[in-house]
Structures are given as structure tokens and as C-alpha cells.
Short mmCIF file of C-alpha atoms in Angstrom, two decimals:
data_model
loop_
_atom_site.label_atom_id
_atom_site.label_comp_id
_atom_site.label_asym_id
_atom_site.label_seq_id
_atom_site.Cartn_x
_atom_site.Cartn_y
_atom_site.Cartn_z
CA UNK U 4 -136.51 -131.17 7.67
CA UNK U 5 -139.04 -130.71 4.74
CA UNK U 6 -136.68 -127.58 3.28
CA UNK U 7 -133.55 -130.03 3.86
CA UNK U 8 -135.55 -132.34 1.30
CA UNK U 9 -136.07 -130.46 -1.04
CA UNK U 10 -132.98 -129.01 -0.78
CA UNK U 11 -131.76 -132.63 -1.56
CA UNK U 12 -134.34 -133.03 -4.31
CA UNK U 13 -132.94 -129.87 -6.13
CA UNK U 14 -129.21 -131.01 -5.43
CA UNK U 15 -130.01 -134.88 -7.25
CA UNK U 16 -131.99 -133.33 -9.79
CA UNK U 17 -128.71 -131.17 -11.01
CA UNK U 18 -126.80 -134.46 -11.13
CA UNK U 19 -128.98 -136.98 -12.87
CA UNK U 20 -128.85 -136.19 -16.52
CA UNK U 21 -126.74 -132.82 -15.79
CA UNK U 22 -129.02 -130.53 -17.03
CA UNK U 23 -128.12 -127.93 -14.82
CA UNK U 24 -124.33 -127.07 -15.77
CA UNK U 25 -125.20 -128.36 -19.20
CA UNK U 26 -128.39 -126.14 -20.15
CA UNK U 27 -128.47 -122.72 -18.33
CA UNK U 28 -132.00 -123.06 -19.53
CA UNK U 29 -133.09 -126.29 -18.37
CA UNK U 30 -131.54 -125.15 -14.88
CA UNK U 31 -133.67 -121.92 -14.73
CA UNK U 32 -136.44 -123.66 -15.29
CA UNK U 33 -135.71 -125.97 -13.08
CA UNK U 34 -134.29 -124.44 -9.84
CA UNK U 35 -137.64 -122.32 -10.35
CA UNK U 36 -139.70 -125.23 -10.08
CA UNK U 37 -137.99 -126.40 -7.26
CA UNK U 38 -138.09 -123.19 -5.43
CA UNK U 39 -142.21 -122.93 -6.57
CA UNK U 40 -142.26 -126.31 -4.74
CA UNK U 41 -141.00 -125.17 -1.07
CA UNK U 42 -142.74 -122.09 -1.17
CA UNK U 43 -146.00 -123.88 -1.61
CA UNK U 44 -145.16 -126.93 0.56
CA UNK U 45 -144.22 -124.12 3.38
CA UNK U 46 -146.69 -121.52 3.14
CA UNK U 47 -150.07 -122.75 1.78
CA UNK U 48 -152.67 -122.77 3.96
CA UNK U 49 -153.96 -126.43 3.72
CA UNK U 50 -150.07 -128.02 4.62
CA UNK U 51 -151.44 -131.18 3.44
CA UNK U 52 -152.86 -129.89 -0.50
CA UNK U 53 -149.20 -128.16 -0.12
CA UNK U 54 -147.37 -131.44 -0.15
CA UNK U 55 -149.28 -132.42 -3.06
CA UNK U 56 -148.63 -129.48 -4.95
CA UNK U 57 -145.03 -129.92 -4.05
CA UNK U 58 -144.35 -133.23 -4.51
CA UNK U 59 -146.40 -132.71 -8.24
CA UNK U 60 -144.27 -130.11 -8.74
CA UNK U 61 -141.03 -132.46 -7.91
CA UNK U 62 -142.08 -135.26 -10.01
CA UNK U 63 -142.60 -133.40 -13.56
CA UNK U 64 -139.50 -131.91 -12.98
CA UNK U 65 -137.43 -134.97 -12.81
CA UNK U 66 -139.55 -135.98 -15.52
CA UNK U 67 -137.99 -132.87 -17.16
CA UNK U 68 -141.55 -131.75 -18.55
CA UNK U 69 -140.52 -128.02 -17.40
CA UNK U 70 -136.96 -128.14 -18.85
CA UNK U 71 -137.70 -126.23 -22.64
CA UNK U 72 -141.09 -124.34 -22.53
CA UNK U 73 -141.33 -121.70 -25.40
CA UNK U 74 -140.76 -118.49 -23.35
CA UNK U 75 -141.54 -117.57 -19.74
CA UNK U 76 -145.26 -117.14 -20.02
CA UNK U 77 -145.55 -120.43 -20.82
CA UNK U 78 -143.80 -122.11 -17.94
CA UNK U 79 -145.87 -119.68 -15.87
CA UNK U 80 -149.07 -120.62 -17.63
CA UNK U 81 -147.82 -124.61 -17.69
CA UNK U 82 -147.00 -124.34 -13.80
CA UNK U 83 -150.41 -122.67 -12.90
CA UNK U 84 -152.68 -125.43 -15.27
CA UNK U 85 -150.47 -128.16 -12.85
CA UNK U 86 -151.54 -126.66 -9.85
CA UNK U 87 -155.14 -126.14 -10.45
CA UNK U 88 -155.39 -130.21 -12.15
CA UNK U 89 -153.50 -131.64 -8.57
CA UNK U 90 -156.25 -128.88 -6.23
CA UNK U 91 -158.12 -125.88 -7.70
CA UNK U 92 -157.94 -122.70 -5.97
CA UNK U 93 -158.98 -119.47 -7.31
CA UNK U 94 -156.02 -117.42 -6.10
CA UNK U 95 -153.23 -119.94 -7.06
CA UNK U 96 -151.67 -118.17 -10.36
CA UNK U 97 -148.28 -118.36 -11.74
CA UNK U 98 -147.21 -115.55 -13.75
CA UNK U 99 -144.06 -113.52 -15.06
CA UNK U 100 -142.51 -110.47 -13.09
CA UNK U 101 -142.25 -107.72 -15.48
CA UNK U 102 -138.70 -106.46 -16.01
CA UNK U 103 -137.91 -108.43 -12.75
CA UNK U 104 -139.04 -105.94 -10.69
CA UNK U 105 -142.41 -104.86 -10.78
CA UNK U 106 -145.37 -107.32 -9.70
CA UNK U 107 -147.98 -107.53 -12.94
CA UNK U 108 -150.55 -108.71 -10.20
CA UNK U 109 -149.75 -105.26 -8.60
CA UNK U 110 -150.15 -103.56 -11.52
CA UNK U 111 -153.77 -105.15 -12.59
CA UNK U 112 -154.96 -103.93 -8.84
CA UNK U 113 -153.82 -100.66 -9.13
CA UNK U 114 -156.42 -98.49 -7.19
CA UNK U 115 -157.63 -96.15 -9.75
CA UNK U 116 -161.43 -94.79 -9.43
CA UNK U 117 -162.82 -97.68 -8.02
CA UNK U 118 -165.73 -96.25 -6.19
CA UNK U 119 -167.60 -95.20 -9.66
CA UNK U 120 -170.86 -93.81 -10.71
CA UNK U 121 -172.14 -92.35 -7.06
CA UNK U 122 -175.49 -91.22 -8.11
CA UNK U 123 -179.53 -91.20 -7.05
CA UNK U 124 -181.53 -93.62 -8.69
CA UNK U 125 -184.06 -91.97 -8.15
CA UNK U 126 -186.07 -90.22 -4.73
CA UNK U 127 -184.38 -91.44 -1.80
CA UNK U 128 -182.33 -94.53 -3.59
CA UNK U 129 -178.27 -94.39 -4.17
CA UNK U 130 -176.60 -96.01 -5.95
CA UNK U 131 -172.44 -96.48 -6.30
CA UNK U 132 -170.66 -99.24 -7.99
CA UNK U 133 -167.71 -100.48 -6.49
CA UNK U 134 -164.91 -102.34 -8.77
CA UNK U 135 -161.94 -103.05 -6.56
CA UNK U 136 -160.99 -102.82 -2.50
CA UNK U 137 -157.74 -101.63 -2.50
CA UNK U 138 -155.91 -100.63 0.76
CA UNK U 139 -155.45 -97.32 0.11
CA UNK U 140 -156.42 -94.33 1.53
CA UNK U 141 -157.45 -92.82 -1.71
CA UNK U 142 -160.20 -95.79 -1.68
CA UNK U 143 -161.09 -95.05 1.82
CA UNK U 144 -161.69 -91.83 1.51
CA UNK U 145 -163.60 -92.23 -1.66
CA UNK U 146 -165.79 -94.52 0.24
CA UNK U 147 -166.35 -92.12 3.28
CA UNK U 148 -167.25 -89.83 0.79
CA UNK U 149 -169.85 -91.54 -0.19
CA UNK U 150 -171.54 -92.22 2.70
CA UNK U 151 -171.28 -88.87 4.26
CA UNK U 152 -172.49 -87.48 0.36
CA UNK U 153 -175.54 -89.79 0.51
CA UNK U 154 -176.60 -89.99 3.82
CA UNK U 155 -179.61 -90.48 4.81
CA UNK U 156 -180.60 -92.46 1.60
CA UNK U 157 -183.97 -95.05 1.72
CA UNK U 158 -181.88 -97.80 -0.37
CA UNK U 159 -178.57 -98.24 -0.93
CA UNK U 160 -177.59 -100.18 -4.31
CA UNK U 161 -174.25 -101.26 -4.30
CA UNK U 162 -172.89 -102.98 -7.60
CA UNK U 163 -170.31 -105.99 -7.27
CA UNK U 164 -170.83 -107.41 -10.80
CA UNK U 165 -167.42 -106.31 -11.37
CA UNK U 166 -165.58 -106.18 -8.63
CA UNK U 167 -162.55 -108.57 -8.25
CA UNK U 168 -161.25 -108.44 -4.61
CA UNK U 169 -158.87 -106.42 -2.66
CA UNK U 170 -158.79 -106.05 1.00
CA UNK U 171 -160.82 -105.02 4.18
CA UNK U 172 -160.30 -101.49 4.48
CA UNK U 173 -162.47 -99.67 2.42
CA UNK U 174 -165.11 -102.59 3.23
CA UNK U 175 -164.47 -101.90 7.02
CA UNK U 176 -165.76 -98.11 6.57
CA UNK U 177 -168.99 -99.63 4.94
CA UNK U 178 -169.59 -101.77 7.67
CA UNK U 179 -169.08 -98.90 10.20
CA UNK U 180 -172.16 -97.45 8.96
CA UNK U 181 -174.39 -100.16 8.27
CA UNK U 182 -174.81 -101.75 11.93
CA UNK U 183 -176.00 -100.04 14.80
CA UNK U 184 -173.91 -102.62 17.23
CA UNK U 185 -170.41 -104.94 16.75
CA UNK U 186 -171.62 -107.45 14.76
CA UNK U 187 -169.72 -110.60 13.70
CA UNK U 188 -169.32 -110.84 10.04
CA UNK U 189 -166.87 -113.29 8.81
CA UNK U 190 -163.96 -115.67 10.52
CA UNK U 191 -160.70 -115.50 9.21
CA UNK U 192 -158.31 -118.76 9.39
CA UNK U 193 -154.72 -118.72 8.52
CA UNK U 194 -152.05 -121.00 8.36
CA UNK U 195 -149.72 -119.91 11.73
CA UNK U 196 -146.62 -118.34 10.58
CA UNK U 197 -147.64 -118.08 6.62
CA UNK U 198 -148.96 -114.74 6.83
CA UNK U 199 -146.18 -112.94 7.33
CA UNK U 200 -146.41 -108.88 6.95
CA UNK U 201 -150.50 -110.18 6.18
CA UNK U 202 -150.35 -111.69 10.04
CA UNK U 203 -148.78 -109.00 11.12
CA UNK U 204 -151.50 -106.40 9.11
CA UNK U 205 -154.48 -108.33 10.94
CA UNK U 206 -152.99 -108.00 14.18
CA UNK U 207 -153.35 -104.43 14.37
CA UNK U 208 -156.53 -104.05 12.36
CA UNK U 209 -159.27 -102.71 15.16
CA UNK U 210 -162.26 -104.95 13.71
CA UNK U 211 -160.41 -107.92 13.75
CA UNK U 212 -160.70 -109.72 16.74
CA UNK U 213 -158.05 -112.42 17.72
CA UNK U 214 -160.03 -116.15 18.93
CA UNK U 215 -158.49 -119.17 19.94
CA UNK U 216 -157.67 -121.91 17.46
CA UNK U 217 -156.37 -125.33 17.08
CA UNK U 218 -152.85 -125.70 16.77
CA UNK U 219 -151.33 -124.46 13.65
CA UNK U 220 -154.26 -121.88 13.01
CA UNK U 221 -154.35 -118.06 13.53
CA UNK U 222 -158.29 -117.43 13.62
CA UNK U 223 -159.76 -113.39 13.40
CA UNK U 224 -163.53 -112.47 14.39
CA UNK U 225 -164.15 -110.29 11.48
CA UNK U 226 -166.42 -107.95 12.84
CA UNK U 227 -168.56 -104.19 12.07
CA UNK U 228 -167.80 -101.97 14.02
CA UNK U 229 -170.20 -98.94 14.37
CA UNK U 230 -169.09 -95.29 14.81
CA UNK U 231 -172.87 -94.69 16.10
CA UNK U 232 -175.56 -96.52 17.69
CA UNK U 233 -177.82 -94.11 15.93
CA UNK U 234 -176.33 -94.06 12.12
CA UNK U 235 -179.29 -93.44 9.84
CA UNK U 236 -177.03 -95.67 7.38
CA UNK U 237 -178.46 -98.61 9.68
CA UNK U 238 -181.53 -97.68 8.49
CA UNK U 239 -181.06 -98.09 4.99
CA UNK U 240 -182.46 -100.85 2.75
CA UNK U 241 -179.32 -102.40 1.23
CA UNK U 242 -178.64 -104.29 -2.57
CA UNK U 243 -175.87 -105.89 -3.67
CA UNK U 244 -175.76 -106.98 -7.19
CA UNK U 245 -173.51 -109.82 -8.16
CA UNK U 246 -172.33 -111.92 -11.00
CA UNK U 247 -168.38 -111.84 -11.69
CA UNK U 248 -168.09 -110.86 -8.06
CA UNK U 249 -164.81 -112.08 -6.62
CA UNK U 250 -162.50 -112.55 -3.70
CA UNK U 251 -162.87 -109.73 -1.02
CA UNK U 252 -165.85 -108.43 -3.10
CA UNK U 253 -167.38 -112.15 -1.95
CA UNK U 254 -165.86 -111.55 1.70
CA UNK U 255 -168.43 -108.22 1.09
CA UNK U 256 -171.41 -110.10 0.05
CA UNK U 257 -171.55 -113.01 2.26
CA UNK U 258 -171.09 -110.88 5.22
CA UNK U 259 -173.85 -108.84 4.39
CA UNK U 260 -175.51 -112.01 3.26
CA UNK U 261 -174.93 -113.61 6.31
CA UNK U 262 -175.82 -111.04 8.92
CA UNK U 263 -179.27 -110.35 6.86
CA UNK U 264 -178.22 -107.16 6.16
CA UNK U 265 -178.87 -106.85 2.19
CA UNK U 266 -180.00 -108.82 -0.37
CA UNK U 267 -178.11 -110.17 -2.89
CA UNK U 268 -179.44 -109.73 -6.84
CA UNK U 269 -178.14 -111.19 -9.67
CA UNK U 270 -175.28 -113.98 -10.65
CA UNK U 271 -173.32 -116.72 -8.27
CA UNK U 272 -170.27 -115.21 -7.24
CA UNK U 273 -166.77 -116.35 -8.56
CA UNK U 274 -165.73 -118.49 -6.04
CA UNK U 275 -162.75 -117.22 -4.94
CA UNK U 276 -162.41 -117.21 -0.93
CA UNK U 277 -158.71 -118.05 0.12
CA UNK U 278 -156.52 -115.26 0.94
CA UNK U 279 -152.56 -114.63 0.60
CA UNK U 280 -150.25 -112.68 -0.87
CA UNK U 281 -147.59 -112.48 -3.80
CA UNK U 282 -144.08 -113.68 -3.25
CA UNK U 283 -141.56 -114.07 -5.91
CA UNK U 284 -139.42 -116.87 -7.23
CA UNK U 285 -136.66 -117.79 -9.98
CA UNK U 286 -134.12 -114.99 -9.39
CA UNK U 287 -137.42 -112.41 -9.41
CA UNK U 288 -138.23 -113.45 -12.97
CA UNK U 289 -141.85 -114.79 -11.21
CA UNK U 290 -144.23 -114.87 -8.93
CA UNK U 291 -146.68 -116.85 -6.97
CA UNK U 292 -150.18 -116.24 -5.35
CA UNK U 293 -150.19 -118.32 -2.45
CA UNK U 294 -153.37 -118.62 -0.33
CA UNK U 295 -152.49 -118.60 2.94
CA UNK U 296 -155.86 -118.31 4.33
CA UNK U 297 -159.42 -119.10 4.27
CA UNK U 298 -162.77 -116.86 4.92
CA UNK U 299 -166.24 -118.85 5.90
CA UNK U 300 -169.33 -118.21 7.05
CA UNK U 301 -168.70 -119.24 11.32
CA UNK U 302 -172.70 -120.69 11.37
CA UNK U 303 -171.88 -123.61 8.75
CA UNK U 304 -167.87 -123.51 8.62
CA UNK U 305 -168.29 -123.10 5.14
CA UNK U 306 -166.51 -120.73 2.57
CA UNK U 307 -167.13 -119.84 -1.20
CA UNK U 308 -163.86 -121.03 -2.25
CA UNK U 309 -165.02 -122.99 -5.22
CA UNK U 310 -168.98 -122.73 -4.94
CA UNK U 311 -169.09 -119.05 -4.98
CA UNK U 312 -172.00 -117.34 -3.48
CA UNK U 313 -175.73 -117.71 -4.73
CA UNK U 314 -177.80 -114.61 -4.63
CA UNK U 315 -181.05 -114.66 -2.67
CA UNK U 316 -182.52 -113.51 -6.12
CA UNK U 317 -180.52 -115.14 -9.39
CA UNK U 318 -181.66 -112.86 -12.57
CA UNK U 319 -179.50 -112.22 -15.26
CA UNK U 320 -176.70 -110.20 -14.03
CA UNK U 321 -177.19 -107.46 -16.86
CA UNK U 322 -180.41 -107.63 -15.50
CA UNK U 323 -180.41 -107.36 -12.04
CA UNK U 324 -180.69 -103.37 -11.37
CA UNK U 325 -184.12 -103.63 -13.20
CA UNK U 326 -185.18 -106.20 -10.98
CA UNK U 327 -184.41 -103.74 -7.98
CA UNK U 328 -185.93 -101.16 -9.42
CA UNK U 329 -189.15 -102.84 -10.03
CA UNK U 330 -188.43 -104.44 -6.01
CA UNK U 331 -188.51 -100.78 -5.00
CA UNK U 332 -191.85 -100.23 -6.64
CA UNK U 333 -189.73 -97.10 -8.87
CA UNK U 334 -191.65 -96.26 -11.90
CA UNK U 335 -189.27 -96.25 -14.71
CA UNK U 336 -189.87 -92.36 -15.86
CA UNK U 337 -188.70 -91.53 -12.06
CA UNK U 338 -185.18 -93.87 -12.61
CA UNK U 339 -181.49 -92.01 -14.02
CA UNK U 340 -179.99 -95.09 -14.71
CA UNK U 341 -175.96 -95.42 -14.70
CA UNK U 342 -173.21 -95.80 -17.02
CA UNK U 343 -171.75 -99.05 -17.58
CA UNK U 344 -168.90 -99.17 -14.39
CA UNK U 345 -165.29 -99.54 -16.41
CA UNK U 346 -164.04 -103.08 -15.77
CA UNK U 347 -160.92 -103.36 -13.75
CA UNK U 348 -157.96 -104.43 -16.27
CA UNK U 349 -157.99 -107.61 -14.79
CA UNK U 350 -160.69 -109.02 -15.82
CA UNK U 351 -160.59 -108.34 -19.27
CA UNK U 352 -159.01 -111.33 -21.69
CA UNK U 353 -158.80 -110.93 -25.64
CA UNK U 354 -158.45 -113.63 -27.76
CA UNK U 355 -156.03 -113.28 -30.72
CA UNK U 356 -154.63 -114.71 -33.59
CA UNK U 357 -151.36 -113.37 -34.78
CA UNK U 358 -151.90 -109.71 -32.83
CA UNK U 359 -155.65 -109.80 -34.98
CA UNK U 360 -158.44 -109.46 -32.06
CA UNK U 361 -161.80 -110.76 -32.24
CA UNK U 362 -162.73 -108.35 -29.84
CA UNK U 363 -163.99 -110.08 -27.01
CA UNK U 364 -163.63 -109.32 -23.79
CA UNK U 365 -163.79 -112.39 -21.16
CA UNK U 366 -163.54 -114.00 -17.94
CA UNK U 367 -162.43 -117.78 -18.44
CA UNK U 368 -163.72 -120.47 -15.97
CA UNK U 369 -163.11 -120.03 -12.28
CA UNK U 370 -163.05 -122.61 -9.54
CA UNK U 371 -165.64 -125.44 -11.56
CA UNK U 372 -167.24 -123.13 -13.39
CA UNK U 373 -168.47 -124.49 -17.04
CA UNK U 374 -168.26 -121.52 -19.09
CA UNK U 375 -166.63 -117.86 -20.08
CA UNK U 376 -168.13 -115.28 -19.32
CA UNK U 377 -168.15 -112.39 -22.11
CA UNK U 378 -168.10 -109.12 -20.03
CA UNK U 379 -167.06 -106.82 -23.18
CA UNK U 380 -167.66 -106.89 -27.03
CA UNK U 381 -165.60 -104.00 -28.67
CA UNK U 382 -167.25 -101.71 -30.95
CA UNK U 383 -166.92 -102.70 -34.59
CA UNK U 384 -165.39 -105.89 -33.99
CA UNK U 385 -165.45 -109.29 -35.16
CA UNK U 386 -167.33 -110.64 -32.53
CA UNK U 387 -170.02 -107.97 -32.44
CA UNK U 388 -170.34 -107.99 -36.59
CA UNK U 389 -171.01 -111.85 -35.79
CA UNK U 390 -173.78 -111.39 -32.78
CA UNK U 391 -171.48 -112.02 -29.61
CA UNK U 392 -173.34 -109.90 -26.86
CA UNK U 393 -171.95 -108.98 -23.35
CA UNK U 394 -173.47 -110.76 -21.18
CA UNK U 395 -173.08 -114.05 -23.16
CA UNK U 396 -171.48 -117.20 -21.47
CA UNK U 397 -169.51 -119.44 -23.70
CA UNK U 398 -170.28 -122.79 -23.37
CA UNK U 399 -168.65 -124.68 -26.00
CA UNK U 400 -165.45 -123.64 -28.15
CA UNK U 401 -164.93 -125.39 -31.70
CA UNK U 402 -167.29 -128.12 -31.03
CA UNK U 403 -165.66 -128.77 -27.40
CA UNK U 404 -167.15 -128.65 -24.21
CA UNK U 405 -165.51 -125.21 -21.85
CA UNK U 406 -166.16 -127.85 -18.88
CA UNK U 407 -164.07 -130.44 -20.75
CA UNK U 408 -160.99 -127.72 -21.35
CA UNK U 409 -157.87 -127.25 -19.62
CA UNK U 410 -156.86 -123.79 -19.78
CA UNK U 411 -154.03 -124.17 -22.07
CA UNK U 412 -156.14 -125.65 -24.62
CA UNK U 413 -158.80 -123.06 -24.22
CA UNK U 414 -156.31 -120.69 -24.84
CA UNK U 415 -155.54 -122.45 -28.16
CA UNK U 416 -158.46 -122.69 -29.54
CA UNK U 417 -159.44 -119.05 -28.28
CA UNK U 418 -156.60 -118.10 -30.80
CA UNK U 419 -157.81 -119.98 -33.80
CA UNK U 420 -159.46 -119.18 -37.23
CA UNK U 421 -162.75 -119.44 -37.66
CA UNK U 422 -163.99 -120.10 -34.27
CA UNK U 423 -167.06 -121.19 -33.57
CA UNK U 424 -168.66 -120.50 -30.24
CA UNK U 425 -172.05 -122.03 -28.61
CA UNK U 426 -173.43 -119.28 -26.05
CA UNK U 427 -175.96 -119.61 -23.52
CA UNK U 428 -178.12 -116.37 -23.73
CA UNK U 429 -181.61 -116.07 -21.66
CA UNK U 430 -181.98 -119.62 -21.12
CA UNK U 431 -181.39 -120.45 -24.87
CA UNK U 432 -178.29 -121.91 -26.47
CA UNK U 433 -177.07 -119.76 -29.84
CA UNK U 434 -174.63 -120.65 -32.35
CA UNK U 435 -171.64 -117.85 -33.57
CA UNK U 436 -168.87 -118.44 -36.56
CA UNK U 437 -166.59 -115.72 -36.12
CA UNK U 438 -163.06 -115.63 -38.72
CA UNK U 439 -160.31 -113.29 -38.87
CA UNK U 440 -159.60 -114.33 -42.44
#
């Protein structure tokens, strides 16, 4: 009945004002919208926050606000800002399909080396950092590697400070090692009949355990299973250090959390905890995350979506490998530290002005978050001639409050010349003037 509607919806909004035989445009842009509309409406995994989104969706359409945006990026980036105002969810992004074919979220997530820098700390304390779960076996294999390589290790430090998300698999053979018995982690809602090849995927995954659920609901037990009863992993005294943490990467940390298997060092976690999958729209042109699911914590019912995750120990997050070090009692002459992991391509934003970089790589504000979080200053750039440090959170952007910002006009003013940024830096606030002129 609800796809009848809006089948309805798109036929009346073709006839009033006859924008759609009139303006080939003003039609693509439309029908788009239309089909963004039932998608979300059908598949998201709160059905209720999907009607909203739809019928928000429906309304600024007939109010033609989508019918002559300057290119495709910005309907994408228009469509998205519109979501997040009507219900913010970490996941829900709009974006263009390159050449109509190949997925640009696929692209950002492409496995890569994302088990980096295995190494001893020191005597008896490993150390890896981990910057994407991809489902692949080249990731799962990296990861077994690992663990067979390091064995036997006192401490195990694993670094999350840039890790974005991914999926369960290469978190799975972690979690095989780390617990002598099944343990449950994590449960796993999902909106019945959303899922799709995703529903299908968790049905045969071995440490997913199928529950009963209220009507509507597919639920999963995520749970460790051990290879051993006797792993000398289980013995090992486990770190996690967080900060721009996201997505699966959180699914990592609050199971661990949870379970008081490791403690967590550093930053509050993104605060990104619905899960889904890409589907396109518009002919191919785009595509849509849409959450489809939630992970929570099955003590307190409660997620990260949001929130994020807050570390038993919140340091600086460029700080927090020092403070396990000095937890470990490790005198600093006995420590090989590690390079700096390289930051999935995801995560890094540049502003510009006119293809002319400041040089700043960033995270902008996630799920309530009040600043941006500078994870990169390039060498020899504007930003670092001026001060800007990684590590830096932007709180203010020409005189304007990051809390008070939409995204588009962040974007705007990210772009303009001179730009003047307040920071928050060790508990002080520090004024920058950067100019590309």
C-alpha cells in the first residue's frame, strides 16, 4: 500500500507544474528523490524515523527545493544535510555513483593493508594497529597472522584511533583467541526483511546465533567463539586505544568493553552503531547508506549510535599509547615506538578554495559531536606554516560555532579566504588565521 503511495505521489508530482516532461532536469532530480523516499520508508530499520524521512523527502520535493541544484554532488550533499536535520544517523549518506557503475563508498573501504605496524613494544607487549574490517580473506588472514606471529604475548595493544568500520570477520578471528569459552558479545537487531543478501550473510555466520524477537525484528547473539579452552591469547592483557573509532571498529570496542576483556584508552568513539548496506538510486547515478540495523550492549539495551563509546581511561588520543606504556610500568629506553598507522582514505577531508589546499586533513562532526577533528596537517602547508597541529579539534569556524553549523555551511566556510579557526588543544582554546591569498 505504502509503495502504491508513493507511487501516486511521484505520478501527481509529474503533473502539477509539469516539470517532468518540461525539464529533463527537474525530473531527474525529482524521480530520484522520490525513489530515495521508498527506499528509506521500506528498508530503514526504525519504520517509523523511515516515514519521516520519507514523507520530508516528499514534501521539499513538491516544494521543488531539489528541482535545479548546481551539479550532482550537491543534490547528494543537499539530500544527506535533510536527512540528518529530520533524524541523525551516522551511516545515512547520500553520495554520487562514479561513472554509474562503481560504488565510491566501495572504493573508500577498499581493503588495502589494514592490519599495520605488527610490532613488540617492548619485552612481552605487541602491538598492531588495525584501520579497517573488511570481509576479505586477505584481512583475515592478515589477522591470523598476527596472532599466530605474536603468540604468547603479556599485552596486546590494539590501535582503533583510526579505524572506521567494516564487518565481523576479521573481528570474529580476534575473538576466537581472546576467550577461553562462548561468550556473548553483542546483539544484533534488524529490521525483518531489510537485510537482504546482509540477512542472508548472518544466517550462515557460525558466531551468530539466531534468538527470538518481537515481530518485525531479526535478533543475532553475537558471540566469541574459542578454537581452544586453553589459548594462551586468553591470557593476554588487552588495550584498545580509541578516538576517531567508528562503526564495526565500535562493535570491537564495546564488546571487549562489555565482556571486561580490555580496557579502553583514549578518545569517545564516533558514534556510529547502525548497520546496512549500499543500494543505488536515480538510474545508478547514486547511492544510499541505509541502516538497516542496530548493535547494543544486551545488559542496558543500549547502543553507541549517537553517544559513541567512552573509554574507561579518556587521555588525549595522540596520547594514549604513552599512557599504556607508563600502565605497563615500561621504562621508556625499553619502548620501539610505531609509525604513525596511514589513515584510511575515508577519513581524510581537505578544505579548498579554487583547487588551493590549506592542507588540512579532517573529520567533520559525527552524530552531535561539536567539533572537527584535524587528523592530518600536510607538510609545508598553510595550515602547518600557521600552527594547525594534528590532533587539534576545531571548535569554531570564522567566528561561528561547529555545533551551530549545518554541514553545507561548514563546507562553505571551510572553502573561504582567510579563515580563521578556534582549536581546542590540551584543555586550552587557541586562535589560527590561515589565507590562501
Amino acid at each position: 500500500m505504502k509503495r502504491n503511495l508513493l507511487s501516486a505521489w511521484m505520478l501527481l508530482l509529474a503533473l502539477v507544474g509539469g516539470h517532468a516532461t518540461a525539464d529533463d532536469s527537474a525530473s531527474k532530480y525529482s524521480d530520484a528523490t522520490a525513489e530515495l523516499a521508498d527506499l528509506l520508508q521500506t528498508y530503514y530499520l526504525f519504520p517509523d524515523v523511515g516515514e519521516q524521512y520519507a514523507s520530508y523527502l516528499q514534501s521539499r520535493a513538491v516544494q521543488g527545493d531539489y528541482e535545479a541544484p548546481a551539479n550532482d554532488a550537491e543534490f547528494a550533499a543537499s539530500l544527506t544535510d535533510g536527512l540528518q536535520r529530520v533524524s541523525q544517523d551516522a551511516h545515512l549518506r547520500v553520495s554520487v555513483v562514479s561513472n554509474g557503475a562503481t560504488s565510491q563508498r566501495s572504493q573508500r573501504r577498499s581493503p588495502g593493508n589494514v592490519i599495520q605496524n605488527a610490532m613488540w613494544l617492548s619485552d612481552g607487549v605487541a602491538y598492531v594497529a588495525i584501520t579497517g574490517l573488511p570481509d576479505s580473506e586477505e584481512a583475515q588472514n592478515a589477522m591470523l597472522h598476527f596472532l599466530e606471529e605474536y603468540e604468547g604475548a603479556d599485552a596486546l595493544v590494539l590501535d582503533l584511533r583510526f579505524c572506521p568500520g567494516g564487518s565481523l570477520s576479521v573481528m570474529d578471528e580476534l575473538f576466537s583467541r581472546l576467550y577461553r569459552e562462548p561468550t556473548h558479545l553483542l546483539t544484533m537487531d534488524m529490521r525483518r526483511g531489510a537485510g537482504g543478501v546482509l540477512e542472508s550473510s548472518f544466517m550462515n555466520r557460525p558466531t551468530l546465533e539466531q534468538q527470538d524477537a518481537p515481530p518485525g525484528i531479526v535478533r543475532w547473539h553475537h558471540m566469541a567463539q574459542p578454537i581452544s579452552d586453553d589459548d594462551p591469547w586468553a591470557d593476554t592483557r588487552v588495550f584498545v586505544l580509541s578516538d576517531m573509532t567508528a562503526s564495526a571498529c565500535e562493535h570491537l570496542t564495546l564488546a571487549l568493553k562489555r565482556t571486561g576483556r580490555a580496557t579502553i584508552v583514549g578518545g569517545r568513539t564516533r558514534g556510529a552503531g547502525h548497520f546496512g548496506n549500499t543500494q543505488q538510486f536515480g538510474d545508478g547515478q547514486y547511492e544510499v547508506f541505509v541502516p538497516v540495523g542496530r548493535t547494543y550492549d544486551p545488559q542496558t539495551n543500549k547502543g553507541w549510535e549517537g553517544g559513541g563509546i567512552p573509554p574507561h581511561v579518556e587521555v588525549m588520543p595522540e596520547m594514549a599509547l604513552d599512557h599504556v606504556i607508563g600502565e605497563l610500568g615500561i621504562a621508556a629506553e625499553e619502548v620501539t615506538l610505531p609509525p604513525a598507522p596511514a589513515m584510511p582514505r575515508m577519513q581524510r577531508r581537505e578544505s579548498a578554495s579554487g583547487g588551493r589546499g590549506y592542507g588540512i586533513g579532517m573529520v567533520p562532526p559525527q552524530s552531535g559531536e561539536t567539533h572537527i577533528r584535524v587528523v592530518q596537517v600536510f607538510e609545508s602547508s598553510v595550515a602547518q606554516r600557521a600552527g594547525v597541529r594534528a590532533g587539534d579539534r576545531i571548535v569554531s569556524v570564522n567566528g561561528k560555532s561547529v555545533s551551530e553549523l549545518e554541514q553545507g555551511e561548514l563546507r562553505g566556510l571551510m572553502r573561504q579566504s582567510p579563515l580563521v579557526l578556534e582549536v581546542e588543544r590540551g584543555g586550552e582554546r587557541l586562535g589560527f588565521e590561515l589565507s590562501l591569498d
